[in-house]
Coordinates of C-alpha atoms and ligand atoms in Angstrom, one line a residue:
X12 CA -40.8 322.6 350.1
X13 CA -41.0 320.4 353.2
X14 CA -40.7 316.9 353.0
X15 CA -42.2 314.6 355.9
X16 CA -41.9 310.8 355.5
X17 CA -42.5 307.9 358.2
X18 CA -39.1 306.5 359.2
X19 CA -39.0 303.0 360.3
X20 CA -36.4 303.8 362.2
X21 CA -37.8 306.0 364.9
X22 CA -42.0 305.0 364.2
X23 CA -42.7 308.5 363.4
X24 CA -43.3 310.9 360.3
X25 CA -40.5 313.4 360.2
X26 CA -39.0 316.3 358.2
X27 CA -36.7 314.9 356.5
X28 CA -33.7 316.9 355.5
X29 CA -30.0 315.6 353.5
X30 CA -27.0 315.2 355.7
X31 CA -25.3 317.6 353.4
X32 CA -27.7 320.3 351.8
X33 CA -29.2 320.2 348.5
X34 CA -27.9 315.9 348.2
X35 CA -29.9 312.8 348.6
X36 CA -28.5 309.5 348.7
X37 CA -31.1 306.4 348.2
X38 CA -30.6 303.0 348.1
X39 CA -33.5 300.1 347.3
X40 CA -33.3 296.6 347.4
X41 CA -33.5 295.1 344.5
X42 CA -34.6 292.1 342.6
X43 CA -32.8 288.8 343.0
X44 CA -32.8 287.6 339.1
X45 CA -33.5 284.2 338.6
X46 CA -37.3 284.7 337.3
X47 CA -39.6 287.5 336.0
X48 CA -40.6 290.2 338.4
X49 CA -44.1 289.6 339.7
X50 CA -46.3 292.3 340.2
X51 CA -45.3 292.4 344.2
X52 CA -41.8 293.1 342.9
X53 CA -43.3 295.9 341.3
X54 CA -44.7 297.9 343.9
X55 CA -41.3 298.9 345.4
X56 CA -39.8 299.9 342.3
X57 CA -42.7 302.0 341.4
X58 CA -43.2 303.8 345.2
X59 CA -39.6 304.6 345.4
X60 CA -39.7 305.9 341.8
X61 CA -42.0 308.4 342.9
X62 CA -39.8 309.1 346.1
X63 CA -36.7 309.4 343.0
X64 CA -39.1 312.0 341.1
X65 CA -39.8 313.6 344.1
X66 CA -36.5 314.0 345.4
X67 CA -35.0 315.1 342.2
X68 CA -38.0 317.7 341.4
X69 CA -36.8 319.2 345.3
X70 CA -32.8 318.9 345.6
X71 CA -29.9 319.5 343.0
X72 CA -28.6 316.4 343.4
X73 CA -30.1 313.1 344.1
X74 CA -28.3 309.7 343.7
X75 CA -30.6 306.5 343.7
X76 CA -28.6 303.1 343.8
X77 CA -30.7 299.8 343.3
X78 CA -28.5 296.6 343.3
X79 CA -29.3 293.7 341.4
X80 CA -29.0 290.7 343.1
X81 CA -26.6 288.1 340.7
X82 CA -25.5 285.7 342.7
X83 CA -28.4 283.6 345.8
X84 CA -29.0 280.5 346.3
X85 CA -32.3 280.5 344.0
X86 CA -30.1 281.2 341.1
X87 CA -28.1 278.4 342.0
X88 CA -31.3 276.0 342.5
X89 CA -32.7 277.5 338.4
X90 CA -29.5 276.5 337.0
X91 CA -30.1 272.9 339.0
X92 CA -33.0 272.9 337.7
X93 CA -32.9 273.6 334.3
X94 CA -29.3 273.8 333.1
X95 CA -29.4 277.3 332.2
X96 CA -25.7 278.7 332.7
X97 CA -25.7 280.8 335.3
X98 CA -24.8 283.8 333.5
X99 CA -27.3 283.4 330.8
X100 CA -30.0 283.0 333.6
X101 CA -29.1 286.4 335.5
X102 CA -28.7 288.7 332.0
X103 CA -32.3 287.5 330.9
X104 CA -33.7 288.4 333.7
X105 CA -32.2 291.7 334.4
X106 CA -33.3 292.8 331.3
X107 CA -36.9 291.6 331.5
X108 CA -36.4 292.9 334.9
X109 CA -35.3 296.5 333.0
X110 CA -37.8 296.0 330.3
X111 CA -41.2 295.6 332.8
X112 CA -40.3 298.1 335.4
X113 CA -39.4 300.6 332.1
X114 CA -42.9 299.6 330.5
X115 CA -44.4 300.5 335.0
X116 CA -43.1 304.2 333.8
X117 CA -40.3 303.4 336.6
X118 CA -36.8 305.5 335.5
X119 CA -33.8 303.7 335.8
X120 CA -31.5 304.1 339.3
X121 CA -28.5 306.2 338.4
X122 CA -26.5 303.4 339.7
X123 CA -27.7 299.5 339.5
X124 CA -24.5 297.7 341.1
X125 CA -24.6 294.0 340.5
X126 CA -23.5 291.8 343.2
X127 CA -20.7 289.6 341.7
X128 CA -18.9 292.8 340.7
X129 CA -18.5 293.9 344.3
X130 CA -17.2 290.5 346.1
X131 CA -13.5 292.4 346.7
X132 CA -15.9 295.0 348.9
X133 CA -17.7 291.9 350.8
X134 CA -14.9 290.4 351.6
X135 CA -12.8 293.3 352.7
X136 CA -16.3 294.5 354.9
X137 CA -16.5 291.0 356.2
X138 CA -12.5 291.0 357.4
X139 CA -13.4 294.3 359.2
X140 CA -16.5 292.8 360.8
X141 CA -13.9 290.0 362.2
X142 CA -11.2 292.7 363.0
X143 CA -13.4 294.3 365.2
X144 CA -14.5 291.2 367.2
X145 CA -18.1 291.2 365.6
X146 CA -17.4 288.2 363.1
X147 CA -16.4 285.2 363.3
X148 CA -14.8 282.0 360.7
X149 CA -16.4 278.6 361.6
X150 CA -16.4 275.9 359.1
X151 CA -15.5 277.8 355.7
X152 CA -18.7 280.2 357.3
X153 CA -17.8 283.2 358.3
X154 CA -21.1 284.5 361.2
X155 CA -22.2 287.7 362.0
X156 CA -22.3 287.4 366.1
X157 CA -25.7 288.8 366.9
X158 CA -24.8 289.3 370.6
X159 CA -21.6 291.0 370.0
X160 CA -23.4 294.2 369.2
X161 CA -26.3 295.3 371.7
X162 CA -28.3 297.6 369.4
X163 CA -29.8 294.6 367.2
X164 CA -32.9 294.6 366.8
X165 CA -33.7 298.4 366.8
X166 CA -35.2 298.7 363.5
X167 CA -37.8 296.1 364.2
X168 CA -38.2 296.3 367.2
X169 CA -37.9 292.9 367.6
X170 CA -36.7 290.7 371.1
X171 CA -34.8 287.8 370.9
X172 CA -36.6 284.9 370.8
X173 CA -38.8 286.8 368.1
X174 CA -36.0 287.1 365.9
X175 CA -34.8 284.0 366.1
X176 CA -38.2 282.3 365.3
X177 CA -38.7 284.7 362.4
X178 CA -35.5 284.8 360.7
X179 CA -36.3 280.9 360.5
X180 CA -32.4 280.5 360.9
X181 CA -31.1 277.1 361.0
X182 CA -29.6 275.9 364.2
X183 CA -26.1 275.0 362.7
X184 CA -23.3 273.1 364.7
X185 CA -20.9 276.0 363.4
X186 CA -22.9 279.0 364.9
X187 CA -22.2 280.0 368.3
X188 CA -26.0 281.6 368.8
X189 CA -28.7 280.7 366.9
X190 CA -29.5 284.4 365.8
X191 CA -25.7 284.7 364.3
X192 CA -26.8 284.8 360.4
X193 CA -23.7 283.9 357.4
X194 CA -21.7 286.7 355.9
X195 CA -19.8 284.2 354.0
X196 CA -20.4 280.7 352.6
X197 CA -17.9 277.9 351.2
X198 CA -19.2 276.9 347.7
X199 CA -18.5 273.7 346.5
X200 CA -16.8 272.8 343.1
X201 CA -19.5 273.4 340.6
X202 CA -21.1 276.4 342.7
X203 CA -20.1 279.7 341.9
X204 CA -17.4 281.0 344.4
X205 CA -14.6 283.3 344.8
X206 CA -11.3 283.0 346.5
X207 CA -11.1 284.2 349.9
X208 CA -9.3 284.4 353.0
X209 CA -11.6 281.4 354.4
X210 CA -11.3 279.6 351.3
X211 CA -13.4 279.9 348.3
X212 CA -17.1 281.0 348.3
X213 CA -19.7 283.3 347.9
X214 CA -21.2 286.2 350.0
X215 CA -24.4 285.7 352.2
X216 CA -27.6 287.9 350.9
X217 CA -27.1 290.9 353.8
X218 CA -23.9 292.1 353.0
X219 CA -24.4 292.4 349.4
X220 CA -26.5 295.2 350.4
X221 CA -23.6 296.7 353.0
X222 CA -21.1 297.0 350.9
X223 CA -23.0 298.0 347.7
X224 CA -24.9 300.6 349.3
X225 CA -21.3 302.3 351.1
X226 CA -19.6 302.0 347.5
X227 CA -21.6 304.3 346.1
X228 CA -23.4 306.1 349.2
X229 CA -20.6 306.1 352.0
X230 CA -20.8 304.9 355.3
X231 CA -23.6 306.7 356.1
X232 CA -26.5 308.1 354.1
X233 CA -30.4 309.2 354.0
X234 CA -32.7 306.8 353.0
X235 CA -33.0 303.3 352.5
X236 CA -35.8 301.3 350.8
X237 CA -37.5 298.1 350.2
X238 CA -40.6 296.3 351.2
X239 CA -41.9 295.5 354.7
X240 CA -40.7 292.0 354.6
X241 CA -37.8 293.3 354.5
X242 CA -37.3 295.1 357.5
X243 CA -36.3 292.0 359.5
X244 CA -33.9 289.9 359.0
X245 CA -32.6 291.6 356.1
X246 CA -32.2 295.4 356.8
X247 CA -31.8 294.6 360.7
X248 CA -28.5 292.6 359.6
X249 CA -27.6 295.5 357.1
X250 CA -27.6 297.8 359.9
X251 CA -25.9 295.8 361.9
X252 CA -22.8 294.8 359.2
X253 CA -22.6 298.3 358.1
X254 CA -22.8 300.0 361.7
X255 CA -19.9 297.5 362.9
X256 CA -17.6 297.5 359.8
X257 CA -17.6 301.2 360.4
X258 CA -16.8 302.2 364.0
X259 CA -20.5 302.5 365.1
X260 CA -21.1 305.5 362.7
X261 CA -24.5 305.4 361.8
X262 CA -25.6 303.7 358.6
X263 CA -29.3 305.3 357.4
X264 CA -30.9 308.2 358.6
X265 CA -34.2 307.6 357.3
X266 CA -35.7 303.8 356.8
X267 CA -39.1 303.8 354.1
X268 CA -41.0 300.6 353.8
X269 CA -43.6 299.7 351.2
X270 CA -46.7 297.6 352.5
X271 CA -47.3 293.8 351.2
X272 CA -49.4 293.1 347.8
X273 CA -52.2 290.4 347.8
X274 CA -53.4 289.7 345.1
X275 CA -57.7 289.2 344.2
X276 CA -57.8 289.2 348.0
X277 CA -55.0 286.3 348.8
X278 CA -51.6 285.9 349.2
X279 CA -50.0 285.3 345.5
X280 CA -49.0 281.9 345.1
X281 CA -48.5 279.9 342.3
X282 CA -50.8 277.2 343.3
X283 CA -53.7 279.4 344.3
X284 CA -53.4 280.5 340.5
X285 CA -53.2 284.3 341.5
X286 CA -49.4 284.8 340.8
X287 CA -49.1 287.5 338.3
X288 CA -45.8 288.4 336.7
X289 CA -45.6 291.7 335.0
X290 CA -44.2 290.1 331.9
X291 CA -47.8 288.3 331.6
X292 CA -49.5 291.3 332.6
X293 CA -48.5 293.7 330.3
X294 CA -49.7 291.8 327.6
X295 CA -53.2 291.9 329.1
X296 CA -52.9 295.9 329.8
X297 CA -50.8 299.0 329.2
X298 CA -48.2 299.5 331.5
X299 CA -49.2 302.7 333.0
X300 CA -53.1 301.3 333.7
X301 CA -50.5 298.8 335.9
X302 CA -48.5 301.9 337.5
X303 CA -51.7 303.3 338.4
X304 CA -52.9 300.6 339.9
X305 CA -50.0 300.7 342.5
X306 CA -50.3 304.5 342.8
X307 CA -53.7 304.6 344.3
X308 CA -53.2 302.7 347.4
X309 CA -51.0 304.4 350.2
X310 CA -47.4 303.0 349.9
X311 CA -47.4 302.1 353.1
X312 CA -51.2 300.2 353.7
X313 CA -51.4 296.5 352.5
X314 CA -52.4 296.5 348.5
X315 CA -55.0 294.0 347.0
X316 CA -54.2 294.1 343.3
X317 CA -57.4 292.9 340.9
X318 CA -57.3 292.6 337.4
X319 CA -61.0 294.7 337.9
X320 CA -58.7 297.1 339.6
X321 CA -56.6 297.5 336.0
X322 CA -59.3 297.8 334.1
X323 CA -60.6 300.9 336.4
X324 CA -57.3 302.4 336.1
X325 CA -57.4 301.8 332.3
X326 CA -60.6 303.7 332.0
X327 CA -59.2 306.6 335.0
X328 CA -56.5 306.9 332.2
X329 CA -58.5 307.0 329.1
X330 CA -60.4 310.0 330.8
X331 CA -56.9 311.6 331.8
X332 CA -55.5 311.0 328.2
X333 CA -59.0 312.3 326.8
X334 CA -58.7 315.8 328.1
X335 CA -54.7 315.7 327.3
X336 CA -55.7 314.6 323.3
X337 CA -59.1 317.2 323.2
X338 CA -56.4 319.8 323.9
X339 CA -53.8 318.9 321.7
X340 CA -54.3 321.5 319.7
X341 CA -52.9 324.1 321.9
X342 CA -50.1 322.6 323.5
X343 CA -47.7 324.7 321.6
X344 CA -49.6 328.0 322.6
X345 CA -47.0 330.1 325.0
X346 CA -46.9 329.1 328.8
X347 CA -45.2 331.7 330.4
X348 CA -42.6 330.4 332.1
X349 CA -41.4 327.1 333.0
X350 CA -44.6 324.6 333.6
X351 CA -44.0 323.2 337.5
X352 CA -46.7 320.4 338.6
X353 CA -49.6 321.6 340.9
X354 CA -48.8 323.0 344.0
X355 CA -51.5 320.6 345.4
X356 CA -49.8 317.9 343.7
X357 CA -46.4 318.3 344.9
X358 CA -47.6 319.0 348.8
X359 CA -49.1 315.6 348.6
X360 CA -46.6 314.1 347.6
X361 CA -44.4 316.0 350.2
X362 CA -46.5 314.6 352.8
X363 CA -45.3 311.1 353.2
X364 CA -45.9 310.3 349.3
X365 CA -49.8 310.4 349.9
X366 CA -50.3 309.5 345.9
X367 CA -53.9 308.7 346.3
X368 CA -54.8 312.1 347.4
X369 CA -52.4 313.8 344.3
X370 CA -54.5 311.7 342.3
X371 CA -57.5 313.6 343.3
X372 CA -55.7 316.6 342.5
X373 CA -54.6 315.4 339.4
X374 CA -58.6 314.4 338.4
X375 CA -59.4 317.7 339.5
X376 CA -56.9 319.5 337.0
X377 CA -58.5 317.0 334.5
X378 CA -62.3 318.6 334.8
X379 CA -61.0 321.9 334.7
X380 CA -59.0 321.5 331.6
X381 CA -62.2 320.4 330.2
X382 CA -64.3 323.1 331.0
X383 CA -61.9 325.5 329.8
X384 CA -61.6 327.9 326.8
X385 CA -58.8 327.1 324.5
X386 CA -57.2 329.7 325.3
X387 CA -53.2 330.2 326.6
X388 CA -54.9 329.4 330.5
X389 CA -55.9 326.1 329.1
X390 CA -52.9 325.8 327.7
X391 CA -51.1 326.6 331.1
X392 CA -53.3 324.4 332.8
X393 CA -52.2 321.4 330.4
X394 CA -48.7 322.3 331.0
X395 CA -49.1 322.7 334.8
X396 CA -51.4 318.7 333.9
X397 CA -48.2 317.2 332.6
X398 CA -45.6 318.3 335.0
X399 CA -47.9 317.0 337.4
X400 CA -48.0 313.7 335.6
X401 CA -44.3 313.4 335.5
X402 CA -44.0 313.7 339.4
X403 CA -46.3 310.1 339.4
X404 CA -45.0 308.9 336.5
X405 CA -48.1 309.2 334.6
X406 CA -49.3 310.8 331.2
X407 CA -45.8 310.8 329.8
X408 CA -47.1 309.0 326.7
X409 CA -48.4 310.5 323.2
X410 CA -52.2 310.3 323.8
X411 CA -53.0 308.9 320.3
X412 CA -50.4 306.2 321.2
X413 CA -52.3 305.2 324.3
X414 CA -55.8 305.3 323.0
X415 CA -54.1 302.4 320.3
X416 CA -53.0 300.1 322.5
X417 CA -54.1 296.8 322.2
X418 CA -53.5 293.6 324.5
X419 CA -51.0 291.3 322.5
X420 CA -51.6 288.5 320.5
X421 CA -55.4 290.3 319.7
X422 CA -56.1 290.7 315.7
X423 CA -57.5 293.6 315.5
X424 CA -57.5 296.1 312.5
X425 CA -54.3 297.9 311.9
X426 CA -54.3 301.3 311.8
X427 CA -54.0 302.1 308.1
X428 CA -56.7 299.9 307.6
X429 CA -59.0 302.2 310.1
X430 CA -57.1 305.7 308.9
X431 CA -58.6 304.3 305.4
X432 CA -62.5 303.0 306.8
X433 CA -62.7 306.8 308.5
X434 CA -61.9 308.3 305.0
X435 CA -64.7 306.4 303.5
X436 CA -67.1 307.2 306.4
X437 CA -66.4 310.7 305.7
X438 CA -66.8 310.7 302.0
X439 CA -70.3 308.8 302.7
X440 CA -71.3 311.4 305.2
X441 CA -70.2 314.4 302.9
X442 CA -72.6 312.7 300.3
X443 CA -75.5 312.1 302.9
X444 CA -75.1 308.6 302.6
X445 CA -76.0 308.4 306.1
X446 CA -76.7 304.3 306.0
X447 CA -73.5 303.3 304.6
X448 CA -71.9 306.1 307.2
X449 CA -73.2 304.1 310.3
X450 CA -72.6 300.7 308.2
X451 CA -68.5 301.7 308.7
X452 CA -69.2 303.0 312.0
X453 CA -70.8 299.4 312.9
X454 CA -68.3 297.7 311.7
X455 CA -65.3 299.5 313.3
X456 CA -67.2 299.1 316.3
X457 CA -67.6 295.5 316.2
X458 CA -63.9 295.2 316.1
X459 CA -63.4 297.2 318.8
X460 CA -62.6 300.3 317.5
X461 CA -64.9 303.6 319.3
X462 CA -65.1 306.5 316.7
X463 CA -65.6 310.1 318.8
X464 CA -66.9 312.7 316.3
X465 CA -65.6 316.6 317.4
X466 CA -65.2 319.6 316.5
X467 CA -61.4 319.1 315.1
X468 CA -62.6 315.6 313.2
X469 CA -63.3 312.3 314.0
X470 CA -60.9 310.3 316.5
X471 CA -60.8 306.5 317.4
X472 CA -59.6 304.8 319.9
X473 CA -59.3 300.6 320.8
X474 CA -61.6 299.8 323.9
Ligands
LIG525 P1 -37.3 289.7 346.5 O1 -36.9 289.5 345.0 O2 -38.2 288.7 347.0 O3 -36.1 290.0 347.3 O4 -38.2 291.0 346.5 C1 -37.8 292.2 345.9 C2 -38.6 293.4 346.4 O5 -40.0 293.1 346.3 C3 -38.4 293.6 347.9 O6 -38.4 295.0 348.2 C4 -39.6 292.9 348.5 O7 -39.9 293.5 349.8 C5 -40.7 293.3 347.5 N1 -41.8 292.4 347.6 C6 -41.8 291.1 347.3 N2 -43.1 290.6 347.4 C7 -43.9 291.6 347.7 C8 -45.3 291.7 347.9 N3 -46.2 290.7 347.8 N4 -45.8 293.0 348.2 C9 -45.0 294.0 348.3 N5 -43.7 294.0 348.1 C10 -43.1 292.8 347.8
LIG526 ZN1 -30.9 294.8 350.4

């Protein structure tokens, strides 16, 4: 299969092919933990999860690396505020951070590197950046010189005076140009720091990603991630430190950027009351109603996520999980052979992840498993249904599961309770006592509980 993405790097949708055949290496940028993930977090880590499922479903070997940012200056500024040890702060929010993106359908990288256990590789990339006359010490700082190397700027295509007015960088007495951005950073006694040749301190944000990414990826490797607002300052420096620590070999072949999230049509911000963490939001709607959500826009066009929009996606998924639970019944028939996702499906995908249009497929397989026999095509057709699913990330969960999930905190009958109304509805209805039939049925509907009579029995599902 051919895989064509739109690369940054050169403005263009390309083939893209490994440097060595049949392995991928990807990195992704990933959270800085000091808070909950909001749902702009999100979209990165659910996009280049369906690059990972892509990837792996097409080459042998795929590698995904997505750091986790442990030590920044907004960590630093939580702990001031609160008094939170700054340990405690960064392992509760990794594992929210693990816990959301798992409950988004995302898998876990293969490697998550966390910052402060790669300072050795900073600081011996950052002594090789001043080796080769492309870094410089100034005032316990240690500077990236911007105009040591001429090929800043490529990746955003960005002049000068644009860069310096957008990387918002401080016009410090220790910098010799104003675009020269920190590698290093002296900490003072009650900041966290390490020892150093230019005394003790911590690493600047770029070069976490440097020397994380070529500890597990090499010096050079296929495809680096992360959202648009990324692109500049942040992967323009990466190139730039990795490039120059390395003899000018190249750093990333292929450069993938997610678009921005707004939020019910405005930029999220806490005082516009629009900024939605996916801790909060989970408790208002499955997960996978969320995943979906991010799924249906292009990766790469600007996102506005509504709480309308979750409900859709809820109700999208109810019909997808419907056909998956009216079939259930043959999903142990015989397949023959190994069930692969929809051709249609996977050449989407192939074609610069274009999920919105395998989500048409995927409603397509849908209506036909639907209108088919229960036979061992419709059971092929499931099978072909749920591979298809796994490429997004979607349908992965027991039907009956997700037709029971409830928003948190809601009392609503339990399910024995229910198992037990549904046995008395029967009973009623196998002794025509129609009213008090309809009486239970009322009832469970007034708490929010749909009953769907079929040919296998009566189901229910929470609404
Ligand atoms: P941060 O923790 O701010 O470094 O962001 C982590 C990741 O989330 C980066 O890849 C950002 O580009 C991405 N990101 C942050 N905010 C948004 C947003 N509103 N829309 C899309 N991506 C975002
Ligand atoms: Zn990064």
């Amino acid at each position: 299969m051919i895989l064509q993405f739109y690369n940054t790097l050169t403005r263009r949708k390309e083939e893209f092919q490994p440097l060595v055949p049949g392995r991928v290496g990807m990195y992704v940028c990933g959270p800085t933990v000091y808070d909950y993930a909001h749902i702009g977090n999100a979209r990165p880590v659910v996009v280049f999860d369906v690059l990972y499922r892509l990837l792996k479903h097409v080459f042998p070997q795929v590698t995904y690396v997505r750091n986790i940012t442990d030590v920044d200056d907004k960590i630093i500024n939580t702990h001031n505020e609160t008094g939170e040890a700054i340990g405690a702060i960064t392992n509760r929010t990794t594992r929210a951070f693990h816990e959301d993106m798992a409950a988004l359908g995302a898998l876990a990288p293969d490697i998550e590197p966390r910052a402060t256990q790669h300072i050795d590789q900073m600081i011996h990339m950052i002594a090789a950046l001043v080796d080769a006359g492309h870094a410089y010490a100034a005032d316990g700082h240690v500077l990236f010189s911007v105009p040591s190397w001429n090929a800043y700027g490529r990746l955003s295509g960005r002049n000068r005076d644009e860069m310096i007015a957008g990387a918002r960088v401080e016009v410090a007495p220790y910098k010799s140009d104003p675009a020269d951005f920190v590698l290093w950073k002296p900490s003072a006694p009650d900041q966290p720091g390490w020892d150093s040749p230019w005394g003790r301190g911590r690493p600047g944000w770029h070069i976490e990603c440097s020397a994380m990414s070529t500890t597990y990826l090499g010096e050079t490797f296929d495809i680096h991630g992360g959202g648009q607002d990324l692109i500049f300052p942040h992967h323009e420096n990466e190139i730039a430190q990795s490039t120059c620590a390395h003899h000018q070999k190249p750093f990333v072949t292929t450069w993938l950027h997610n678009g921005f999230l707004m939020v019910e049509g405005e930029k999220m911000s806490k005082s516009l009351g629009n900024f939605y963490t996916v801790h909060d939001l989970r408790k208002e709607f499955p997960g996978e109603a969320i995943r979906l959500v991010l799924l249906q826009t292009h990766y790469r066009q600007p996102l506005d996520f509504t709480k309308d929009g979750v409900e859709l996606a809820r109700h999208t998924l109810d019909r997808f999980y419907g056909a998956l639970r009216q079939t259930a019944d043959i999903d142990d028939m015989d397949v023959a052979g190994p069930a692969v996702p929809d051709d249609k499906v996977s050449a989407a995908l192939a074609d610069d992840l274009n999920t919105p249009l395998a989500l048409s497929h995927v409603h397509e397989l849908v209506s036909s498993l639907n209108k088919a026999e229960r036979d061992a095509g419709a059971a092929r057709l499931r099978a072909v249904l749920l591979a298809s699913g796994r490429l997004l990330g979607l349908l992965q969960n027991d039907p009956e599961e997700w037709f029971r999930w409830q928003p948190a905190g809601v009392q609503t009958l339990d399910e024995a309770t229910i198992e037990a109304r549904l046995q008395e509805r029967m009973k009623a209805r196998k002794s025509k006592d129609f009213a008090a039939a309809d009486a239970i049925r009322d009832e469970l509907t007034s708490a929010g509980i749909v009953l769907e009579d079929g040919p296998s029995g009566t189901i229910w599902r929470r609404v």
